[in-house]
């Protein structure tokens, strides 16, 4: 009888311990959290598979193309330079994170707006990502770039290297950026530097 | 505390004869390894899906540059399993061109990169499907430079290892397609031919091998002279 | 006859002894079960009836999972070039709608297109609808929250629609913190249950 009580107590204690570990030890962090490298506009962020550089950030109501696409809010267009370091790499994850830690995905609407990037090793790739966002997403926005695409449970880039680049939009600049009317000509992504025509 | 714990004491029946002693259950000692193996097997599907089938892991043939290597690769199409057979010889690497010129890609390379051609000779039956091959140059630091894969940023995608005008048949992907049939008006591929696709590589890299791959994880290694 | 009565009494007595020997908790449980059974003729065991679908009208905002949708008109066209160009015998049925993603995270368009269907008209409707911007006929694949778009939800039908009304249905789409089917946390999951249904007038254009 005493043995039965002891083993019952042991089982209950083990279950309690499991519950405590589950509730209070950050297992999710060690199992899921990506490796984040932060950066800013104009400086390359070096990941183990690629270098990510944000070269310019634009805000416009209209992206030129065939046909021109008006935004629902405003287009936040992020120009990037991407370089695979050691092997050919497909990067499919490019999304925005705002100051409130909310996520915003890129639009595939403008024909020149990229949603992913196929990188040949050592060959610089130029790509622009277009985000159709409301005003609240602009201030403090960051571009996150990684290999796995964004999904609502963010499982595609677990334990992968992620570049997190501050786009340098201060809260005080948002009104001016929102008021801009100049349409933007987005260039086709690829290995040709912007401003240089294909040979 | 009594001298002997109650459940290891020899139980004595009422008529005084001893019965078999009661022992704690031991079946879990056998169950634990079975459970561990079952658990590993259940989550082991990740190994083939996310690793083995998603990269070059299985060398099916190898040889030196300038020697013919016969390849037989197991594959499958809409009609079932088949073997892809061909022979290949690496004739060498071409010179360095600062411009990358391929069918849809023509631009100047930067960052110390140059385009080098890979000169390959092939022999195969005209009925063999040899479209969609990828070529990977591996340098002495283990860096990989590839052309021909569906996810490659630059260069040709389907006609890397076959003649541009007479690429030969593709693998049937639906059952109504016939193996080895060419599109209307296309001439059959010759039995021997040469190709020289370009790969963008660093000008100062030293290459140790070229890999030819149609489907992961299989590849053929052709070693370059050091 | 008398034997039968005696037998019946014997069974009753044994049952009474058995019942009185049970602990109080079991007696209470049996009482509840008996009460439930007794209520059966009055619907005590019947499932709670599902609420009938809400009535869908033109211009009325409805919720499809995370999306708020207002259908402005239903139009039939021979084609919707450059977005949709069906066979000459087929037609395109368009729900011309304003759609807003509510909540605070992006969603892909399939969360909407998987859960809207049309019926009636004596024709076959092919598969799931596609979603295009009315403004530039580019495809809509993913939404950011808080923005409203005028979109065309397009269905390809096997031939001209018969009659002047289209029955539009939307399914119930629930937010689940843990979905047992996909094991995905915080997922929008469609149920096989109509949430909104309405007969909307059809406009024909050539």
XYZ file of C-alpha atoms in Angstrom:
631
model
C 0.000 0.000 0.000
C 2.771 2.430 0.984
C 4.547 1.529 -2.246
C 1.416 2.300 -4.287
C 1.067 5.694 -2.612
C 4.764 6.426 -3.207
C 4.629 5.555 -6.907
C 1.408 7.558 -7.358
C 3.116 10.530 -5.703
C 6.116 10.057 -8.001
C 3.942 10.039 -11.132
C 2.081 13.166 -10.008
C 5.363 14.891 -9.149
C 6.801 13.984 -12.591
C 3.718 15.371 -14.318
C 3.959 18.551 -12.238
C 7.616 18.929 -13.154
C 6.764 18.468 -16.847
C 4.123 21.153 -16.581
C 6.575 23.523 -14.865
C 9.211 22.953 -17.572
C 6.586 23.447 -20.283
C 5.292 26.669 -18.751
C 8.453 28.339 -17.550
C 11.411 27.094 -19.581
C 11.571 28.899 -22.972
C 11.816 25.718 -25.045
C 10.178 27.409 -28.044
C 13.018 29.909 -28.174
C 15.692 27.274 -28.468
C 13.680 25.136 -30.889
C 12.205 27.804 -33.177
C 13.923 31.143 -32.872
C 15.937 32.209 -35.922
C 19.417 33.736 -35.704
C 18.898 37.447 -36.300
C 21.565 39.802 -37.677
C 20.540 43.446 -37.556
C 21.599 46.203 -39.900
C 20.722 49.528 -41.441
C 20.253 51.037 -44.889
C 23.433 51.048 -46.980
C 25.410 48.493 -44.953
C 25.560 44.797 -45.847
C 24.195 42.334 -43.303
C 26.293 39.190 -43.509
C 24.421 35.898 -43.040
C 26.074 32.507 -43.409
C 24.433 31.944 -46.802
C 24.115 35.481 -48.188
C 24.841 39.172 -47.826
C 21.780 41.406 -47.696
C 22.059 45.154 -48.341
C 19.141 47.580 -48.391
C 20.245 50.284 -50.814
C 17.197 52.573 -50.845
C 13.676 53.002 -49.437
C 10.827 54.760 -51.280
C 7.240 55.664 -50.351
C 4.768 56.336 -53.184
C 1.059 55.971 -53.962
C 1.789 54.570 -57.466
C 4.204 51.990 -58.786
C 4.765 52.424 -62.529
C 4.374 49.383 -64.682
C 2.040 47.952 -67.259
C -0.483 48.884 -65.963
C 0.475 51.256 -63.156
C -0.709 50.010 -59.771
C -2.180 52.298 -57.149
C -1.766 51.169 -53.570
C -4.542 50.555 -51.060
C -2.459 52.557 -48.587
C 1.018 53.511 -49.801
C 3.731 51.483 -51.507
C 6.814 51.124 -49.341
C 9.410 49.963 -51.874
C 12.686 48.529 -50.583
C 15.611 48.235 -53.034
C 18.087 45.494 -52.133
C 21.370 43.975 -53.236
C 21.702 40.286 -52.468
C 24.783 38.077 -52.771
C 25.026 34.332 -52.142
C 28.358 33.514 -50.554
C 29.152 29.830 -50.931
C 26.382 28.074 -52.845
C 23.365 28.891 -55.014
C 20.592 30.117 -52.730
C 16.864 30.704 -53.059
C 15.596 33.429 -50.719
C 11.788 33.463 -50.415
C 11.245 35.361 -47.179
C 11.040 39.150 -47.480
C 8.610 40.877 -45.135
C 8.237 44.047 -43.067
C 8.024 44.343 -39.298
C 6.696 47.629 -37.922
C 7.306 49.418 -34.627
C 4.421 47.472 -33.001
C 6.030 44.181 -34.112
C 3.288 43.544 -36.681
C 4.124 41.803 -39.975
C 3.416 43.046 -43.521
C 3.900 40.939 -46.650
C 5.171 41.992 -50.074
C 2.794 42.436 -52.979
C 3.262 40.624 -56.269
C 1.098 43.173 -58.012
C 3.571 45.499 -59.687
C 5.079 43.388 -62.455
C 8.631 44.376 -61.500
C 8.115 43.893 -57.757
C 9.990 40.814 -56.522
C 8.688 38.253 -54.056
C 11.736 35.988 -53.951
C 15.311 35.935 -55.208
C 17.265 33.128 -56.908
C 20.911 33.845 -56.216
C 23.817 32.438 -58.215
C 26.911 32.168 -56.020
C 28.996 35.336 -56.145
C 26.739 37.161 -58.626
C 25.176 40.295 -57.153
C 21.362 40.292 -57.499
C 19.298 43.482 -57.449
C 15.672 43.211 -56.322
C 12.950 45.631 -55.194
C 10.217 44.509 -52.808
C 6.914 46.426 -52.766
C 4.754 46.524 -49.642
C 1.250 47.961 -49.805
C 0.746 49.213 -46.239
C -1.370 51.598 -44.169
C 0.178 54.627 -42.485
C 0.752 52.891 -39.150
C 3.242 50.454 -40.704
C 5.708 53.113 -41.858
C 7.326 54.485 -38.689
C 10.204 52.302 -37.501
C 9.648 49.672 -40.207
C 12.298 46.978 -40.692
C 12.865 44.611 -43.617
C 13.322 40.980 -42.648
C 15.079 38.835 -45.272
C 15.576 35.075 -45.042
C 15.276 31.846 -47.042
C 11.876 30.585 -45.895
C 8.686 32.383 -46.912
C 6.519 34.153 -44.337
C 3.534 32.202 -43.065
C 1.243 33.035 -40.158
C 3.066 30.652 -37.827
C 6.540 31.697 -39.061
C 7.768 28.119 -39.215
C 9.608 28.329 -42.543
C 12.694 30.072 -41.151
C 13.041 28.432 -37.742
C 16.677 28.235 -36.671
C 17.755 29.885 -39.908
C 19.797 33.045 -40.289
C 17.652 36.141 -40.749
C 18.638 39.697 -41.713
C 16.683 42.409 -39.905
C 17.352 45.810 -41.480
C 16.079 49.076 -39.987
C 14.714 51.137 -42.865
C 15.414 54.378 -40.990
C 11.892 55.864 -41.088
C 11.411 58.082 -38.036
C 7.892 58.573 -36.685
C 8.155 62.316 -37.420
C 8.815 61.637 -41.143
C 5.704 59.535 -41.692
C 3.346 62.434 -42.530
C 5.715 63.834 -45.179
C 6.303 60.411 -46.712
C 2.569 59.723 -46.777
C 1.941 63.021 -48.601
C 4.444 62.241 -51.402
C 2.746 61.867 -54.805
C 5.676 61.087 -57.131
C 5.097 57.735 -58.881
C 7.977 55.254 -58.719
C 9.538 53.306 -61.561
C 10.496 49.931 -60.082
C 13.265 48.151 -61.970
C 13.203 44.511 -62.900
C 15.124 42.296 -60.492
C 18.206 40.454 -61.707
C 21.986 40.604 -62.010
C 22.093 43.926 -63.887
C 22.770 46.937 -61.629
C 19.960 49.541 -61.667
C 20.791 52.314 -64.086
C 22.719 49.988 -66.391
C 20.933 48.589 -69.410
C 21.344 44.971 -70.361
C 24.071 44.587 -72.947
C 9.983 -0.383 9.778
C 9.762 -4.182 9.570
C 12.862 -6.108 8.607
C 11.466 -7.249 5.258
C 9.394 -5.050 2.945
C 5.934 -6.545 2.466
C 6.064 -7.235 -1.288
C 9.366 -9.064 -1.493
C 8.455 -11.328 1.430
C 7.665 -14.835 0.305
C 3.897 -14.954 0.392
C 2.623 -17.942 2.336
C -0.756 -19.420 1.582
C -3.182 -20.259 4.366
C -2.343 -23.936 4.239
C 1.299 -23.031 4.856
C 2.699 -23.858 1.374
C 4.892 -21.205 -0.253
C 3.652 -19.696 -3.569
C 5.673 -18.056 -6.358
C 7.114 -14.724 -5.114
C 5.493 -11.572 -6.617
C 7.967 -9.424 -8.584
C 7.611 -5.853 -9.865
C 6.814 -5.648 -13.575
C 9.844 -5.639 -15.856
C 8.171 -5.456 -19.291
C 8.983 -1.770 -19.657
C 12.694 -2.586 -19.916
C 11.887 -4.224 -23.256
C 9.379 -1.510 -24.161
C 11.760 1.438 -23.781
C 14.114 0.631 -26.700
C 11.106 -0.292 -28.865
C 9.486 3.058 -28.009
C 12.692 4.984 -28.793
C 13.131 3.230 -32.165
C 9.457 3.853 -33.026
C 9.780 7.521 -32.085
C 12.922 8.006 -34.220
C 11.325 6.192 -37.149
C 8.171 8.301 -36.867
C 10.074 11.585 -37.027
C 12.708 10.196 -39.409
C 10.766 11.145 -42.526
C 12.481 14.507 -42.222
C 15.831 12.973 -43.126
C 14.861 11.878 -46.674
C 12.582 14.832 -47.345
C 14.574 17.742 -45.971
C 18.108 16.462 -46.437
C 18.668 13.433 -48.693
C 16.292 14.475 -51.495
C 17.038 18.172 -51.297
C 20.710 18.225 -52.209
C 23.551 16.379 -53.909
C 24.291 13.449 -51.578
C 24.614 10.345 -53.760
C 27.554 10.055 -56.159
C 26.480 7.582 -58.847
C 29.637 7.717 -60.993
C 32.976 9.495 -61.062
C 36.062 9.891 -63.209
C 38.949 12.116 -64.215
C 38.819 14.969 -66.698
C 39.301 13.949 -70.330
C 38.149 10.393 -69.701
C 34.796 8.969 -70.712
C 32.519 8.118 -67.787
C 29.490 5.874 -68.357
C 26.480 6.770 -66.235
C 23.324 4.786 -65.449
C 20.935 6.761 -63.249
C 17.724 5.339 -61.785
C 14.805 7.684 -62.248
C 11.082 7.584 -62.966
C 8.422 9.240 -65.094
C 4.648 9.038 -65.521
C 4.959 5.443 -66.777
C 7.175 4.141 -63.972
C 10.862 3.514 -63.278
C 13.534 3.826 -65.932
C 17.290 4.157 -66.245
C 18.896 7.250 -67.774
C 22.070 6.197 -69.638
C 24.759 8.413 -71.103
C 28.521 8.790 -71.302
C 30.232 12.069 -70.608
C 33.742 13.488 -70.882
C 34.964 16.756 -69.370
C 37.183 18.281 -72.080
C 38.186 21.198 -69.866
C 37.308 24.708 -68.767
C 37.284 27.665 -71.141
C 38.840 31.077 -70.630
C 37.597 33.954 -68.523
C 35.067 36.375 -70.013
C 34.042 39.460 -68.017
C 30.611 39.399 -69.711
C 28.088 36.671 -68.994
C 26.404 35.640 -72.215
C 23.645 33.036 -72.138
C 20.377 32.760 -73.992
C 18.421 35.269 -71.866
C 21.253 36.680 -69.760
C 23.759 39.131 -71.180
C 25.431 41.463 -68.728
C 28.822 42.468 -67.307
C 29.935 40.600 -64.218
C 31.315 42.529 -61.229
C 33.043 41.723 -57.919
C 35.929 39.818 -59.588
C 33.583 37.329 -61.251
C 34.101 35.987 -64.768
C 32.196 33.614 -67.046
C 34.005 30.330 -67.740
C 32.737 27.783 -70.182
C 32.597 24.103 -69.264
C 33.429 21.984 -72.330
C 31.648 18.649 -72.193
C 31.345 15.812 -74.719
C 28.334 13.501 -74.534
C 27.352 10.170 -76.071
C 23.834 8.864 -75.641
C 20.977 7.181 -77.426
C 18.726 9.831 -79.059
C 15.797 8.477 -77.007
C 17.401 9.296 -73.644
C 15.979 12.308 -71.807
C 18.886 14.594 -70.944
C 17.148 17.934 -70.530
C 17.142 19.735 -67.168
C 20.667 18.894 -66.109
C 22.583 21.154 -63.735
C 26.362 21.665 -63.730
C 28.122 22.602 -60.500
C 31.757 23.683 -60.288
C 33.204 23.104 -56.808
C 36.340 25.010 -55.811
C 39.045 24.129 -53.299
C 37.185 26.065 -50.576
C 34.009 24.020 -51.159
C 32.119 26.884 -52.778
C 29.621 25.795 -55.424
C 28.891 27.597 -58.704
C 25.949 26.192 -60.608
C 24.005 26.632 -63.811
C 20.912 24.821 -65.111
C 18.984 24.241 -61.898
C 15.405 25.561 -61.851
C 16.297 27.932 -58.977
C 19.472 29.314 -60.544
C 19.420 33.075 -60.969
C 21.270 33.257 -64.296
C 21.984 31.056 -67.292
C 20.023 28.466 -69.263
C 17.558 26.256 -67.394
C 16.705 23.218 -69.520
C 19.255 22.929 -72.340
C 22.569 22.954 -70.508
C 23.766 19.453 -71.462
C 22.014 19.049 -74.839
C 22.281 20.774 -78.236
C 20.223 23.955 -78.432
C 18.288 22.998 -81.604
C 18.000 19.227 -81.072
C 17.663 18.725 -77.321
C 15.904 15.364 -77.594
C 12.869 14.208 -75.649
C 11.786 15.142 -72.143
C 10.477 12.754 -69.486
C 6.693 12.208 -69.732
C 4.923 13.854 -66.804
C 1.421 12.637 -67.710
C 0.458 9.151 -68.868
C -0.809 10.244 -72.278
C 2.710 11.333 -73.255
C 4.917 8.736 -74.938
C 8.474 8.108 -73.765
C 11.101 9.371 -76.167
C 8.698 11.214 -78.496
C 9.931 14.528 -79.884
C 7.820 17.658 -80.386
C 6.434 18.092 -83.908
C 9.127 19.117 -86.408
C 12.098 18.610 -84.097
C 15.052 16.587 -85.390
C 16.431 13.746 -83.243
C 19.532 14.457 -81.195
C 22.834 13.174 -82.638
C 24.503 10.218 -80.903
C 27.524 12.342 -80.008
C 27.645 16.031 -79.309
C 29.495 18.727 -77.357
C 28.237 21.583 -75.214
C 29.980 24.504 -73.528
C 27.648 26.380 -71.163
C 29.076 29.270 -69.126
C 29.162 29.471 -65.324
C 29.890 32.704 -63.436
C 32.852 32.071 -61.095
C 35.520 34.122 -59.272
C 38.469 34.778 -61.564
C 41.000 33.494 -59.025
C 39.142 30.352 -57.880
C 40.780 26.925 -58.203
C 38.306 24.217 -59.150
C 38.593 20.633 -58.013
C 35.546 19.003 -59.563
C 32.528 19.376 -61.810
C 29.256 17.744 -60.835
C 26.513 16.783 -63.269
C 23.084 16.299 -61.722
C 19.598 15.714 -63.108
C 17.671 14.991 -59.931
C 18.735 15.237 -56.297
C 20.332 13.417 -54.555
C 22.180 11.772 -57.512
C 25.239 13.358 -59.137
C 28.279 12.463 -61.243
C 31.717 13.751 -60.283
C 34.350 14.624 -62.897
C 37.637 15.592 -61.213
C 39.715 18.429 -62.624
C 43.526 18.214 -62.723
C 45.045 20.012 -59.696
C -49.689 -16.126 -13.880
C -49.073 -16.083 -10.101
C -45.657 -17.537 -10.760
C -44.889 -14.632 -13.021
C -45.898 -12.112 -10.346
C -43.721 -13.857 -7.798
C -40.823 -13.855 -10.268
C -41.349 -10.160 -10.931
C -41.324 -9.388 -7.229
C -38.120 -11.383 -6.824
C -36.365 -9.373 -9.560
C -37.593 -6.091 -8.067
C -36.369 -7.063 -4.614
C -32.954 -8.007 -5.908
C -32.729 -4.749 -7.871
C -33.692 -2.761 -4.752
C -31.003 -4.532 -2.724
C -28.471 -3.838 -5.480
C -29.383 -0.160 -5.685
C -29.342 0.409 -1.926
C -25.887 -1.181 -1.835
C -24.451 1.407 -4.276
C -22.564 4.491 -3.027
C -24.397 7.831 -3.062
C -22.361 9.232 -6.004
C -23.437 6.327 -8.222
C -27.053 6.802 -7.170
C -26.872 10.509 -8.097
C -25.272 9.682 -11.473
C -27.951 7.117 -12.249
C -30.607 9.682 -11.314
C -29.196 12.229 -13.761
C -28.991 9.603 -16.522
C -32.597 8.573 -15.861
C -33.767 12.217 -15.959
C -31.920 12.725 -19.263
C -33.502 9.606 -20.771
C -36.930 10.719 -19.557
C -36.452 14.073 -21.346
C -35.646 12.327 -24.658
C -39.204 12.437 -26.062
C -39.154 16.223 -25.532
C -35.821 16.700 -27.335
C -33.457 16.232 -24.382
C -31.011 14.099 -26.445
C -31.417 15.967 -29.742
C -28.476 18.042 -31.001
C -28.793 21.791 -30.656
C -30.081 22.926 -34.067
C -27.515 24.895 -36.076
C -28.518 28.511 -36.567
C -29.735 29.039 -40.134
C -27.309 30.956 -42.407
C -27.589 34.733 -42.342
C -29.216 36.332 -45.370
C -26.693 37.852 -47.750
C -27.627 41.000 -49.680
C -25.867 43.335 -52.081
C -23.983 46.097 -50.276
C -24.123 44.317 -46.940
C -20.808 43.817 -45.089
C -20.247 40.180 -44.129
C -17.360 38.512 -42.354
C -15.581 35.553 -43.984
C -13.021 34.530 -41.375
C -10.641 37.490 -41.063
C -12.056 39.240 -44.151
C -14.826 41.792 -44.304
C -16.471 41.592 -47.711
C -19.160 43.736 -49.340
C -20.540 42.343 -52.602
C -21.569 45.303 -54.781
C -22.833 43.413 -57.823
C -22.775 40.029 -59.554
C -21.849 40.202 -63.243
C -21.654 37.592 -66.014
C -19.217 38.188 -68.867
C -17.967 36.179 -71.864
C -14.429 36.940 -70.666
C -12.493 39.195 -68.308
C -9.346 39.807 -70.339
C -6.528 39.986 -69.522
C -7.257 38.271 -66.201
C -9.584 35.422 -67.246
C -10.158 34.203 -70.817
C -12.260 31.023 -70.840
C -13.374 28.869 -73.805
C -15.980 30.535 -76.104
C -18.726 28.288 -74.716
C -17.862 29.178 -71.120
C -18.651 32.304 -69.103
C -17.055 34.223 -66.261
C -19.165 35.023 -63.212
C -17.736 37.912 -61.204
C -18.523 38.930 -57.641
C -17.553 42.597 -57.706
C -16.657 43.239 -54.075
C -14.819 45.439 -51.609
C -12.612 43.395 -49.298
C -10.783 44.437 -46.133
C -8.556 42.219 -44.031
C -9.325 42.819 -40.368
C -7.046 41.827 -37.497
C -3.355 42.582 -37.218
C -1.500 40.105 -39.387
C -1.284 39.374 -43.137
C -3.271 36.544 -44.724
C -3.089 34.819 -48.077
C -6.052 35.155 -50.445
C -6.905 31.421 -50.326
C -8.369 32.008 -46.871
C -11.085 33.936 -48.710
C -11.358 32.152 -52.087
C -11.616 28.681 -50.519
C -14.792 29.644 -48.702
C -17.004 31.442 -51.222
C -19.184 29.432 -53.622
C -21.935 30.186 -56.154
C -24.812 27.894 -57.148
C -27.866 27.800 -59.395
C -28.106 28.802 -63.025
C -28.113 25.220 -64.327
C -24.384 25.305 -65.117
C -21.281 23.752 -63.660
C -18.901 26.013 -61.761
C -15.233 25.079 -62.165
C -13.263 24.739 -58.936
C -12.309 27.558 -56.633
C -12.651 31.207 -57.648
C -9.660 33.440 -58.498
C -9.126 36.917 -57.133
C -8.092 39.957 -59.199
C -7.807 43.697 -58.699
C -10.560 45.433 -60.653
C -8.274 48.421 -61.191
C -5.427 46.718 -63.071
C -6.542 43.056 -63.369
C -3.441 41.838 -61.574
C -3.857 38.826 -59.326
C -4.417 39.310 -55.600
C -2.498 36.714 -53.616
C -1.893 38.201 -50.179
C -3.506 40.863 -48.005
C -2.079 43.243 -45.463
C -4.558 44.242 -42.736
C -6.420 47.527 -42.659
C -6.553 48.226 -46.418
C -9.688 48.041 -48.559
C -9.520 46.871 -52.176
C -12.074 46.574 -54.953
C -11.619 43.002 -56.137
C -13.179 40.649 -58.651
C -13.851 37.154 -57.328
C -14.113 35.223 -60.607
C -15.770 31.846 -61.239
C -15.572 30.100 -64.612
C -18.873 28.426 -65.538
C -19.537 25.744 -68.155
C -22.017 27.945 -70.051
C -24.456 30.878 -69.872
C -26.232 31.282 -66.529
C -29.967 30.445 -66.623
C -32.245 32.832 -64.771
C -31.610 36.151 -63.088
C -30.415 35.197 -59.619
C -27.203 33.678 -58.279
C -27.088 31.915 -54.921
C -23.904 33.025 -53.148
C -22.748 31.162 -50.059
C -19.885 31.694 -47.666
C -18.670 29.098 -45.217
C -17.982 29.598 -41.558
C -14.245 30.224 -41.050
C -13.058 29.913 -37.466
C -9.905 31.041 -35.717
C -8.302 28.163 -33.872
C -5.447 28.607 -31.462
C -4.532 25.005 -32.132
C -5.840 23.204 -35.185
C -5.896 19.465 -34.661
C -5.854 18.743 -38.403
C -2.867 20.785 -39.502
C -1.244 21.111 -36.047
C -0.789 24.786 -36.943
C -1.213 27.300 -34.149
C -3.482 30.338 -34.613
C -4.961 29.219 -37.928
C -8.117 30.228 -39.790
C -9.956 26.972 -40.452
C -12.947 26.660 -42.761
C -15.930 24.642 -41.516
C -18.325 22.697 -43.676
C -21.125 24.979 -42.572
C -22.776 27.828 -44.486
C -22.588 31.098 -42.574
C -24.053 33.516 -45.139
C -26.340 32.747 -48.044
C -28.312 34.934 -50.418
C -29.907 35.110 -53.842
C -28.318 38.046 -55.614
C -29.489 39.600 -58.891
C -27.339 38.832 -61.927
C -26.192 41.541 -64.340
C -25.251 40.353 -67.862
C -22.626 42.160 -69.913
C -21.217 41.341 -73.302
